[in-house]
Amino acid sequence: MVQLVTNGIKISVKTRYNGTIQQGQNEYKTFSYYISIENETADTVQLLERFWEINDALNDKEYVEGEGVVGQKPIIAPNEYYTYKSNCFLLASTGSMKGRFKMINKNSNEYFEVIVPTFQLTTTPVLN
């Protein structure tokens, strides 16, 4: 698990390899990632947007951005958390993701960003 605190918001990420799927002539490795967003501040916050950079071992890079996460814009009270699961498909057997969330402090109406640390996607456990 990787974790990072930015602006009082702790992001924790776990990943899991789910096997392969065939789409047309391509065989994709499928991964799930589980993200927990914990509000360690004294204010209520809301996640508005997400930005992802997805890299694989074949030097393919993809950028994804959009509103919320998994169709939601969660509001997170102080000392509360929100957890969700999503998926990623890669042609290579290893890769990584990193990103950021655009959030708003509901008390002050100020926007801020929270960094999602780089996390690895791999079909087999990697040591060091």
mmCIF file with all atom_site columns, C-alpha atoms in Angstrom:
data_model
loop_
_atom_site.group_PDB
_atom_site.id
_atom_site.type_symbol
_atom_site.label_atom_id
_atom_site.label_alt_id
_atom_site.label_comp_id
_atom_site.label_asym_id
_atom_site.label_entity_id
_atom_site.label_seq_id
_atom_site.pdbx_PDB_ins_code
_atom_site.Cartn_x
_atom_site.Cartn_y
_atom_site.Cartn_z
_atom_site.occupancy
_atom_site.B_iso_or_equiv
_atom_site.pdbx_formal_charge
_atom_site.auth_seq_id
_atom_site.auth_comp_id
_atom_site.auth_asym_id
_atom_site.auth_atom_id
_atom_site.pdbx_PDB_model_num
ATOM 1   C CA . MET A 1 1   ? 0.000   0.000   0.000   1.00 0.00 ? 1   MET A CA 1
ATOM 2   C CA . VAL A 1 2   ? 1.201   3.516   -0.773  1.00 0.00 ? 2   VAL A CA 1
ATOM 3   C CA . GLN A 1 3   ? 0.062   6.573   1.172   1.00 0.00 ? 3   GLN A CA 1
ATOM 4   C CA . LEU A 1 4   ? 0.526   10.326  0.950   1.00 0.00 ? 4   LEU A CA 1
ATOM 5   C CA . VAL A 1 5   ? -0.940  13.296  2.828   1.00 0.00 ? 5   VAL A CA 1
ATOM 6   C CA . THR A 1 6   ? -1.473  16.543  0.898   1.00 0.00 ? 6   THR A CA 1
ATOM 7   C CA . ASN A 1 7   ? -3.262  19.552  2.395   1.00 0.00 ? 7   ASN A CA 1
ATOM 8   C CA . GLY A 1 8   ? -4.548  17.389  5.239   1.00 0.00 ? 8   GLY A CA 1
ATOM 9   C CA . ILE A 1 9   ? -6.070  14.733  2.973   1.00 0.00 ? 9   ILE A CA 1
ATOM 10  C CA . LYS A 1 10  ? -4.538  11.250  3.218   1.00 0.00 ? 10  LYS A CA 1
ATOM 11  C CA . ILE A 1 11  ? -4.647  9.093   0.092   1.00 0.00 ? 11  ILE A CA 1
ATOM 12  C CA . SER A 1 12  ? -4.052  5.344   0.462   1.00 0.00 ? 12  SER A CA 1
ATOM 13  C CA . VAL A 1 13  ? -3.839  3.034   -2.564  1.00 0.00 ? 13  VAL A CA 1
ATOM 14  C CA . LYS A 1 14  ? -3.857  -0.762  -2.867  1.00 0.00 ? 14  LYS A CA 1
ATOM 15  C CA . THR A 1 15  ? -3.771  -2.665  -6.155  1.00 0.00 ? 15  THR A CA 1
ATOM 16  C CA . ARG A 1 16  ? -4.665  -6.125  -7.387  1.00 0.00 ? 16  ARG A CA 1
ATOM 17  C CA . TYR A 1 17  ? -3.955  -8.021  -10.598 1.00 0.00 ? 17  TYR A CA 1
ATOM 18  C CA . ASN A 1 18  ? -7.147  -9.649  -11.955 1.00 0.00 ? 18  ASN A CA 1
ATOM 19  C CA . GLY A 1 19  ? -5.905  -11.640 -14.965 1.00 0.00 ? 19  GLY A CA 1
ATOM 20  C CA . THR A 1 20  ? -6.195  -11.071 -18.693 1.00 0.00 ? 20  THR A CA 1
ATOM 21  C CA . ILE A 1 21  ? -8.997  -10.331 -21.115 1.00 0.00 ? 21  ILE A CA 1
ATOM 22  C CA . GLN A 1 22  ? -9.034  -10.558 -24.890 1.00 0.00 ? 22  GLN A CA 1
ATOM 23  C CA . GLN A 1 23  ? -10.420 -7.613  -26.876 1.00 0.00 ? 23  GLN A CA 1
ATOM 24  C CA . GLY A 1 24  ? -10.033 -8.043  -30.599 1.00 0.00 ? 24  GLY A CA 1
ATOM 25  C CA . GLN A 1 25  ? -6.425  -8.963  -31.260 1.00 0.00 ? 25  GLN A CA 1
ATOM 26  C CA . ASN A 1 26  ? -5.162  -7.437  -28.005 1.00 0.00 ? 26  ASN A CA 1
ATOM 27  C CA . GLU A 1 27  ? -4.706  -9.201  -24.703 1.00 0.00 ? 27  GLU A CA 1
ATOM 28  C CA . TYR A 1 28  ? -4.981  -6.815  -21.777 1.00 0.00 ? 28  TYR A CA 1
ATOM 29  C CA . LYS A 1 29  ? -3.789  -7.287  -18.224 1.00 0.00 ? 29  LYS A CA 1
ATOM 30  C CA . THR A 1 30  ? -6.542  -6.136  -15.861 1.00 0.00 ? 30  THR A CA 1
ATOM 31  C CA . PHE A 1 31  ? -5.934  -4.435  -12.531 1.00 0.00 ? 31  PHE A CA 1
ATOM 32  C CA . SER A 1 32  ? -8.105  -3.081  -9.763  1.00 0.00 ? 32  SER A CA 1
ATOM 33  C CA . TYR A 1 33  ? -7.045  -0.220  -7.572  1.00 0.00 ? 33  TYR A CA 1
ATOM 34  C CA . TYR A 1 34  ? -8.621  0.693   -4.267  1.00 0.00 ? 34  TYR A CA 1
ATOM 35  C CA . ILE A 1 35  ? -8.354  4.283   -3.098  1.00 0.00 ? 35  ILE A CA 1
ATOM 36  C CA . SER A 1 36  ? -9.154  5.600   0.350   1.00 0.00 ? 36  SER A CA 1
ATOM 37  C CA . ILE A 1 37  ? -9.473  9.377   0.821   1.00 0.00 ? 37  ILE A CA 1
ATOM 38  C CA . GLU A 1 38  ? -9.276  10.356  4.487   1.00 0.00 ? 38  GLU A CA 1
ATOM 39  C CA . ASN A 1 39  ? -10.042 13.895  5.625   1.00 0.00 ? 39  ASN A CA 1
ATOM 40  C CA . GLU A 1 40  ? -7.607  14.754  8.421   1.00 0.00 ? 40  GLU A CA 1
ATOM 41  C CA . THR A 1 41  ? -8.625  18.441  8.458   1.00 0.00 ? 41  THR A CA 1
ATOM 42  C CA . ALA A 1 42  ? -11.179 20.281  10.585  1.00 0.00 ? 42  ALA A CA 1
ATOM 43  C CA . ASP A 1 43  ? -13.247 21.227  7.503   1.00 0.00 ? 43  ASP A CA 1
ATOM 44  C CA . THR A 1 44  ? -15.644 19.359  5.232   1.00 0.00 ? 44  THR A CA 1
ATOM 45  C CA . VAL A 1 45  ? -14.257 18.817  1.719   1.00 0.00 ? 45  VAL A CA 1
ATOM 46  C CA . GLN A 1 46  ? -15.639 17.617  -1.596  1.00 0.00 ? 46  GLN A CA 1
ATOM 47  C CA . LEU A 1 47  ? -13.841 15.841  -4.433  1.00 0.00 ? 47  LEU A CA 1
ATOM 48  C CA . LEU A 1 48  ? -14.735 17.546  -7.722  1.00 0.00 ? 48  LEU A CA 1
ATOM 49  C CA . GLU A 1 49  ? -12.366 16.241  -10.422 1.00 0.00 ? 49  GLU A CA 1
ATOM 50  C CA . ARG A 1 50  ? -9.709  13.615  -11.065 1.00 0.00 ? 50  ARG A CA 1
ATOM 51  C CA . PHE A 1 51  ? -6.598  13.618  -13.244 1.00 0.00 ? 51  PHE A CA 1
ATOM 52  C CA . TRP A 1 52  ? -4.652  10.411  -14.006 1.00 0.00 ? 52  TRP A CA 1
ATOM 53  C CA . GLU A 1 53  ? -1.402  9.647   -15.774 1.00 0.00 ? 53  GLU A CA 1
ATOM 54  C CA . ILE A 1 54  ? -1.203  5.953   -16.664 1.00 0.00 ? 54  ILE A CA 1
ATOM 55  C CA . ASN A 1 55  ? 2.131   4.490   -17.827 1.00 0.00 ? 55  ASN A CA 1
ATOM 56  C CA . ASP A 1 56  ? 3.014   0.989   -18.907 1.00 0.00 ? 56  ASP A CA 1
ATOM 57  C CA . ALA A 1 57  ? 6.272   -0.856  -19.523 1.00 0.00 ? 57  ALA A CA 1
ATOM 58  C CA . LEU A 1 58  ? 5.798   -0.489  -23.295 1.00 0.00 ? 58  LEU A CA 1
ATOM 59  C CA . ASN A 1 59  ? 6.228   3.292   -22.866 1.00 0.00 ? 59  ASN A CA 1
ATOM 60  C CA . ASP A 1 60  ? 2.572   3.950   -23.580 1.00 0.00 ? 60  ASP A CA 1
ATOM 61  C CA . LYS A 1 61  ? 1.192   6.909   -21.649 1.00 0.00 ? 61  LYS A CA 1
ATOM 62  C CA . GLU A 1 62  ? -2.470  7.798   -21.229 1.00 0.00 ? 62  GLU A CA 1
ATOM 63  C CA . TYR A 1 63  ? -4.098  10.771  -19.531 1.00 0.00 ? 63  TYR A CA 1
ATOM 64  C CA . VAL A 1 64  ? -7.576  10.588  -18.041 1.00 0.00 ? 64  VAL A CA 1
ATOM 65  C CA . GLU A 1 65  ? -9.509  13.430  -16.479 1.00 0.00 ? 65  GLU A CA 1
ATOM 66  C CA . GLY A 1 66  ? -13.082 14.067  -15.550 1.00 0.00 ? 66  GLY A CA 1
ATOM 67  C CA . GLU A 1 67  ? -15.618 14.916  -12.908 1.00 0.00 ? 67  GLU A CA 1
ATOM 68  C CA . GLY A 1 68  ? -15.612 13.031  -9.623  1.00 0.00 ? 68  GLY A CA 1
ATOM 69  C CA . VAL A 1 69  ? -14.644 9.397   -9.217  1.00 0.00 ? 69  VAL A CA 1
ATOM 70  C CA . VAL A 1 70  ? -16.741 6.369   -10.231 1.00 0.00 ? 70  VAL A CA 1
ATOM 71  C CA . GLY A 1 71  ? -19.647 8.703   -11.014 1.00 0.00 ? 71  GLY A CA 1
ATOM 72  C CA . GLN A 1 72  ? -19.625 10.415  -7.616  1.00 0.00 ? 72  GLN A CA 1
ATOM 73  C CA . LYS A 1 73  ? -18.406 13.689  -6.118  1.00 0.00 ? 73  LYS A CA 1
ATOM 74  C CA . PRO A 1 74  ? -18.084 12.582  -2.513  1.00 0.00 ? 74  PRO A CA 1
ATOM 75  C CA . ILE A 1 75  ? -18.360 15.021  0.388   1.00 0.00 ? 75  ILE A CA 1
ATOM 76  C CA . ILE A 1 76  ? -16.039 14.008  3.222   1.00 0.00 ? 76  ILE A CA 1
ATOM 77  C CA . ALA A 1 77  ? -16.523 15.385  6.731   1.00 0.00 ? 77  ALA A CA 1
ATOM 78  C CA . PRO A 1 78  ? -13.621 15.898  9.154   1.00 0.00 ? 78  PRO A CA 1
ATOM 79  C CA . ASN A 1 79  ? -12.083 12.598  10.328  1.00 0.00 ? 79  ASN A CA 1
ATOM 80  C CA . GLU A 1 80  ? -14.213 10.659  7.833   1.00 0.00 ? 80  GLU A CA 1
ATOM 81  C CA . TYR A 1 81  ? -13.110 8.779   4.726   1.00 0.00 ? 81  TYR A CA 1
ATOM 82  C CA . TYR A 1 82  ? -14.382 7.707   1.325   1.00 0.00 ? 82  TYR A CA 1
ATOM 83  C CA . THR A 1 83  ? -13.191 4.529   -0.383  1.00 0.00 ? 83  THR A CA 1
ATOM 84  C CA . TYR A 1 84  ? -13.727 3.406   -3.950  1.00 0.00 ? 84  TYR A CA 1
ATOM 85  C CA . LYS A 1 85  ? -12.533 0.777   -6.416  1.00 0.00 ? 85  LYS A CA 1
ATOM 86  C CA . SER A 1 86  ? -11.781 1.243   -10.093 1.00 0.00 ? 86  SER A CA 1
ATOM 87  C CA . ASN A 1 87  ? -9.981  -0.632  -12.853 1.00 0.00 ? 87  ASN A CA 1
ATOM 88  C CA . CYS A 1 88  ? -7.185  -0.221  -15.365 1.00 0.00 ? 88  CYS A CA 1
ATOM 89  C CA . PHE A 1 89  ? -6.238  -2.267  -18.446 1.00 0.00 ? 89  PHE A CA 1
ATOM 90  C CA . LEU A 1 90  ? -2.652  -2.466  -19.744 1.00 0.00 ? 90  LEU A CA 1
ATOM 91  C CA . LEU A 1 91  ? -1.051  -4.237  -22.697 1.00 0.00 ? 91  LEU A CA 1
ATOM 92  C CA . ALA A 1 92  ? 2.173   -4.621  -20.695 1.00 0.00 ? 92  ALA A CA 1
ATOM 93  C CA . SER A 1 93  ? 2.487   -6.775  -17.582 1.00 0.00 ? 93  SER A CA 1
ATOM 94  C CA . THR A 1 94  ? 3.655   -3.821  -15.497 1.00 0.00 ? 94  THR A CA 1
ATOM 95  C CA . GLY A 1 95  ? 2.857   -0.157  -15.274 1.00 0.00 ? 95  GLY A CA 1
ATOM 96  C CA . SER A 1 96  ? 2.056   2.641   -12.898 1.00 0.00 ? 96  SER A CA 1
ATOM 97  C CA . MET A 1 97  ? -0.490  5.330   -12.202 1.00 0.00 ? 97  MET A CA 1
ATOM 98  C CA . LYS A 1 98  ? -0.322  8.678   -10.479 1.00 0.00 ? 98  LYS A CA 1
ATOM 99  C CA . GLY A 1 99  ? -2.611  11.635  -10.335 1.00 0.00 ? 99  GLY A CA 1
ATOM 100 C CA . ARG A 1 100 ? -4.401  14.298  -8.391  1.00 0.00 ? 100 ARG A CA 1
ATOM 101 C CA . PHE A 1 101 ? -7.844  15.257  -7.188  1.00 0.00 ? 101 PHE A CA 1
ATOM 102 C CA . LYS A 1 102 ? -9.282  18.755  -7.388  1.00 0.00 ? 102 LYS A CA 1
ATOM 103 C CA . MET A 1 103 ? -11.202 19.402  -4.189  1.00 0.00 ? 103 MET A CA 1
ATOM 104 C CA . ILE A 1 104 ? -13.080 22.225  -2.526  1.00 0.00 ? 104 ILE A CA 1
ATOM 105 C CA . ASN A 1 105 ? -13.104 23.176  1.136   1.00 0.00 ? 105 ASN A CA 1
ATOM 106 C CA . LYS A 1 106 ? -16.854 23.457  1.825   1.00 0.00 ? 106 LYS A CA 1
ATOM 107 C CA . ASN A 1 107 ? -16.249 25.817  4.779   1.00 0.00 ? 107 ASN A CA 1
ATOM 108 C CA . SER A 1 108 ? -14.086 28.405  2.962   1.00 0.00 ? 108 SER A CA 1
ATOM 109 C CA . ASN A 1 109 ? -15.092 27.628  -0.676  1.00 0.00 ? 109 ASN A CA 1
ATOM 110 C CA . GLU A 1 110 ? -11.385 27.453  -1.563  1.00 0.00 ? 110 GLU A CA 1
ATOM 111 C CA . TYR A 1 111 ? -10.199 24.990  -4.208  1.00 0.00 ? 111 TYR A CA 1
ATOM 112 C CA . PHE A 1 112 ? -7.109  22.854  -3.632  1.00 0.00 ? 112 PHE A CA 1
ATOM 113 C CA . GLU A 1 113 ? -5.360  19.811  -5.080  1.00 0.00 ? 113 GLU A CA 1
ATOM 114 C CA . VAL A 1 114 ? -4.517  16.509  -3.461  1.00 0.00 ? 114 VAL A CA 1
ATOM 115 C CA . ILE A 1 115 ? -1.747  14.362  -4.917  1.00 0.00 ? 115 ILE A CA 1
ATOM 116 C CA . VAL A 1 116 ? -2.331  10.663  -5.544  1.00 0.00 ? 116 VAL A CA 1
ATOM 117 C CA . PRO A 1 117 ? 1.110   9.049   -5.140  1.00 0.00 ? 117 PRO A CA 1
ATOM 118 C CA . THR A 1 118 ? 2.553   6.848   -7.869  1.00 0.00 ? 118 THR A CA 1
ATOM 119 C CA . PHE A 1 119 ? 1.422   3.262   -7.470  1.00 0.00 ? 119 PHE A CA 1
ATOM 120 C CA . GLN A 1 120 ? 2.576   0.185   -9.323  1.00 0.00 ? 120 GLN A CA 1
ATOM 121 C CA . LEU A 1 121 ? 0.450   -2.162  -11.425 1.00 0.00 ? 121 LEU A CA 1
ATOM 122 C CA . THR A 1 122 ? 2.183   -5.509  -11.872 1.00 0.00 ? 122 THR A CA 1
ATOM 123 C CA . THR A 1 123 ? 1.145   -9.049  -12.698 1.00 0.00 ? 123 THR A CA 1
ATOM 124 C CA . THR A 1 124 ? 3.709   -10.468 -10.289 1.00 0.00 ? 124 THR A CA 1
ATOM 125 C CA . PRO A 1 125 ? 5.047   -9.074  -7.017  1.00 0.00 ? 125 PRO A CA 1
ATOM 126 C CA . VAL A 1 126 ? 8.223   -7.053  -7.513  1.00 0.00 ? 126 VAL A CA 1
ATOM 127 C CA . LEU A 1 127 ? 10.915  -7.034  -4.828  1.00 0.00 ? 127 LEU A CA 1
ATOM 128 C CA . ASN A 1 128 ? 12.756  -3.714  -4.485  1.00 0.00 ? 128 ASN A CA 1
#
